[in-house]
mmCIF file with all atom_site columns, C-alpha atoms in Angstrom:
data_model
loop_
_atom_site.group_PDB
_atom_site.id
_atom_site.type_symbol
_atom_site.label_atom_id
_atom_site.label_alt_id
_atom_site.label_comp_id
_atom_site.label_asym_id
_atom_site.label_entity_id
_atom_site.label_seq_id
_atom_site.pdbx_PDB_ins_code
_atom_site.Cartn_x
_atom_site.Cartn_y
_atom_site.Cartn_z
_atom_site.occupancy
_atom_site.B_iso_or_equiv
_atom_site.pdbx_formal_charge
_atom_site.auth_seq_id
_atom_site.auth_comp_id
_atom_site.auth_asym_id
_atom_site.auth_atom_id
_atom_site.pdbx_PDB_model_num
ATOM 1  C CA . MET D 1 1  ? 108.716 109.783 134.115 1.00 51.00 ? 1  MET D CA 1
ATOM 2  C CA . SER D 1 2  ? 105.333 108.848 132.761 1.00 52.00 ? 2  SER D CA 1
ATOM 3  C CA . THR D 1 3  ? 102.901 106.644 134.601 1.00 52.00 ? 3  THR D CA 1
ATOM 4  C CA . ALA D 1 4  ? 102.005 103.204 133.340 1.00 51.00 ? 4  ALA D CA 1
ATOM 5  C CA . THR D 1 5  ? 98.775  102.510 131.530 1.00 52.00 ? 5  THR D CA 1
ATOM 6  C CA . VAL D 1 6  ? 96.060  101.390 133.910 1.00 47.00 ? 6  VAL D CA 1
ATOM 7  C CA . HIS D 1 7  ? 94.438  98.164  132.795 1.00 49.00 ? 7  HIS D CA 1
ATOM 8  C CA . PRO D 1 8  ? 90.879  97.162  133.682 1.00 50.00 ? 8  PRO D CA 1
ATOM 9  C CA . ILE D 1 9  ? 90.447  94.369  136.191 1.00 48.00 ? 9  ILE D CA 1
ATOM 10 C CA . ALA D 1 10 ? 91.279  91.085  134.506 1.00 45.00 ? 10 ALA D CA 1
ATOM 11 C CA . PHE D 1 11 ? 88.919  88.114  134.371 1.00 53.00 ? 11 PHE D CA 1
ATOM 12 C CA . ASP D 1 12 ? 91.109  85.813  132.338 1.00 63.00 ? 12 ASP D CA 1
ATOM 13 C CA . THR D 1 13 ? 94.246  83.986  133.408 1.00 73.00 ? 13 THR D CA 1
ATOM 14 C CA . SER D 1 14 ? 96.081  85.285  130.332 1.00 77.00 ? 14 SER D CA 1
ATOM 15 C CA . ASP D 1 15 ? 95.245  88.810  131.510 1.00 84.00 ? 15 ASP D CA 1
ATOM 16 C CA . LEU D 1 16 ? 96.687  87.954  134.918 1.00 89.00 ? 16 LEU D CA 1
ATOM 17 C CA . GLN D 1 17 ? 99.854  86.669  133.276 1.00 91.00 ? 17 GLN D CA 1
ATOM 18 C CA . GLY D 1 18 ? 100.058 89.929  131.343 1.00 92.00 ? 18 GLY D CA 1
ATOM 19 C CA . GLU D 1 19 ? 99.765  91.878  134.588 1.00 93.00 ? 19 GLU D CA 1
ATOM 20 C CA . VAL D 1 20 ? 102.564 89.808  136.134 1.00 95.00 ? 20 VAL D CA 1
ATOM 21 C CA . ARG D 1 21 ? 104.789 90.539  133.118 1.00 96.00 ? 21 ARG D CA 1
ATOM 22 C CA . HIS D 1 22 ? 103.877 94.220  133.362 1.00 96.00 ? 22 HIS D CA 1
ATOM 23 C CA . ILE D 1 23 ? 104.904 94.327  137.030 1.00 97.00 ? 23 ILE D CA 1
ATOM 24 C CA . ARG D 1 24 ? 108.139 92.493  136.276 1.00 98.00 ? 24 ARG D CA 1
ATOM 25 C CA . ASP D 1 25 ? 108.906 95.040  133.559 1.00 97.00 ? 25 ASP D CA 1
ATOM 26 C CA . LEU D 1 26 ? 108.138 97.939  135.895 1.00 97.00 ? 26 LEU D CA 1
ATOM 27 C CA . VAL D 1 27 ? 110.495 96.516  138.519 1.00 98.00 ? 27 VAL D CA 1
ATOM 28 C CA . PHE D 1 28 ? 113.203 96.137  135.863 1.00 98.00 ? 28 PHE D CA 1
ATOM 29 C CA . VAL D 1 29 ? 112.759 99.751  134.736 1.00 97.00 ? 29 VAL D CA 1
ATOM 30 C CA . ARG D 1 30 ? 112.846 100.938 138.354 1.00 98.00 ? 30 ARG D CA 1
ATOM 31 C CA . ARG D 1 31 ? 116.158 99.136  138.870 1.00 98.00 ? 31 ARG D CA 1
ATOM 32 C CA . LEU D 1 32 ? 117.572 100.759 135.722 1.00 98.00 ? 32 LEU D CA 1
ATOM 33 C CA . LEU D 1 33 ? 116.419 104.180 136.857 1.00 97.00 ? 33 LEU D CA 1
ATOM 34 C CA . ASP D 1 34 ? 118.077 103.661 140.228 1.00 98.00 ? 34 ASP D CA 1
ATOM 35 C CA . GLU D 1 35 ? 121.337 102.499 138.647 1.00 98.00 ? 35 GLU D CA 1
ATOM 36 C CA . ARG D 1 36 ? 121.353 105.482 136.313 1.00 98.00 ? 36 ARG D CA 1
ATOM 37 C CA . GLY D 1 37 ? 120.886 108.043 139.056 1.00 98.00 ? 37 GLY D CA 1
ATOM 38 C CA . ALA D 1 38 ? 117.182 108.827 138.955 1.00 98.00 ? 38 ALA D CA 1
ATOM 39 C CA . THR D 1 39 ? 115.963 111.309 141.536 1.00 98.00 ? 39 THR D CA 1
ATOM 40 C CA . ALA D 1 40 ? 114.161 110.233 144.688 1.00 98.00 ? 40 ALA D CA 1
ATOM 41 C CA . VAL D 1 41 ? 110.945 111.688 143.251 1.00 98.00 ? 41 VAL D CA 1
ATOM 42 C CA . GLU D 1 42 ? 111.266 109.614 140.061 1.00 97.00 ? 42 GLU D CA 1
ATOM 43 C CA . LEU D 1 43 ? 111.915 106.459 142.075 1.00 98.00 ? 43 LEU D CA 1
ATOM 44 C CA . ALA D 1 44 ? 108.954 107.216 144.352 1.00 98.00 ? 44 ALA D CA 1
ATOM 45 C CA . GLU D 1 45 ? 106.709 107.642 141.282 1.00 97.00 ? 45 GLU D CA 1
ATOM 46 C CA . CYS D 1 46 ? 107.926 104.321 139.948 1.00 97.00 ? 46 CYS D CA 1
ATOM 47 C CA . ASP D 1 47 ? 107.351 102.662 143.332 1.00 98.00 ? 47 ASP D CA 1
ATOM 48 C CA . ALA D 1 48 ? 103.785 104.018 143.386 1.00 98.00 ? 48 ALA D CA 1
ATOM 49 C CA . THR D 1 49 ? 103.141 102.679 139.876 1.00 97.00 ? 49 THR D CA 1
ATOM 50 C CA . ILE D 1 50 ? 104.461 99.249  140.896 1.00 98.00 ? 50 ILE D CA 1
ATOM 51 C CA . ARG D 1 51 ? 102.346 99.292  144.073 1.00 98.00 ? 51 ARG D CA 1
ATOM 52 C CA . ASP D 1 52 ? 99.214  100.183 142.058 1.00 97.00 ? 52 ASP D CA 1
ATOM 53 C CA . ALA D 1 53 ? 99.889  97.419  139.532 1.00 96.00 ? 53 ALA D CA 1
ATOM 54 C CA . ARG D 1 54 ? 100.359 94.900  142.345 1.00 97.00 ? 54 ARG D CA 1
ATOM 55 C CA . MET D 1 55 ? 97.083  95.993  143.934 1.00 96.00 ? 55 MET D CA 1
ATOM 56 C CA . ARG D 1 56 ? 95.279  95.587  140.581 1.00 94.00 ? 56 ARG D CA 1
ATOM 57 C CA . LEU D 1 57 ? 96.779  92.109  140.207 1.00 95.00 ? 57 LEU D CA 1
ATOM 58 C CA . ALA D 1 58 ? 95.671  91.141  143.710 1.00 95.00 ? 58 ALA D CA 1
ATOM 59 C CA . GLU D 1 59 ? 92.145  92.406  143.086 1.00 93.00 ? 59 GLU D CA 1
ATOM 60 C CA . SER D 1 60 ? 91.966  90.689  139.695 1.00 90.00 ? 60 SER D CA 1
ATOM 61 C CA . SER D 1 61 ? 93.161  87.440  141.259 1.00 90.00 ? 61 SER D CA 1
ATOM 62 C CA . ARG D 1 62 ? 90.577  87.705  144.014 1.00 92.00 ? 62 ARG D CA 1
ATOM 63 C CA . LEU D 1 63 ? 87.760  88.329  141.522 1.00 89.00 ? 63 LEU D CA 1
ATOM 64 C CA . LEU D 1 64 ? 88.892  85.466  139.312 1.00 87.00 ? 64 LEU D CA 1
ATOM 65 C CA . ALA D 1 65 ? 89.027  83.118  142.312 1.00 88.00 ? 65 ALA D CA 1
ATOM 66 C CA . GLU D 1 66 ? 85.498  84.169  143.315 1.00 88.00 ? 66 GLU D CA 1
ATOM 67 C CA . ARG D 1 67 ? 84.274  83.566  139.765 1.00 84.00 ? 67 ARG D CA 1
ATOM 68 C CA . TYR D 1 68 ? 85.723  80.062  139.685 1.00 82.00 ? 68 TYR D CA 1
ATOM 69 C CA . ALA D 1 69 ? 84.507  79.271  143.205 1.00 82.00 ? 69 ALA D CA 1
ATOM 70 C CA . SER D 1 70 ? 80.949  80.239  142.309 1.00 78.00 ? 70 SER D CA 1
ATOM 71 C CA . ALA D 1 71 ? 81.095  78.095  139.166 1.00 68.00 ? 71 ALA D CA 1
ATOM 72 C CA . ALA D 1 72 ? 81.979  74.985  141.184 1.00 63.00 ? 72 ALA D CA 1
#
């Protein structure tokens, strides 16, 4: 299994929406892998990729919120 492409921290809501879609797709692929008998190692790699994407989304959201708060 290959790892997902790492995106830079987003500063645009459309980038955040793209990250959400990316995470949703990763979760879908993980479910398919599980249903098709992927090994525990493959599932763990997928889980780590999903966790990293979620952390990037959280950080991007935090930075975007700070940017908008400072503009107010």
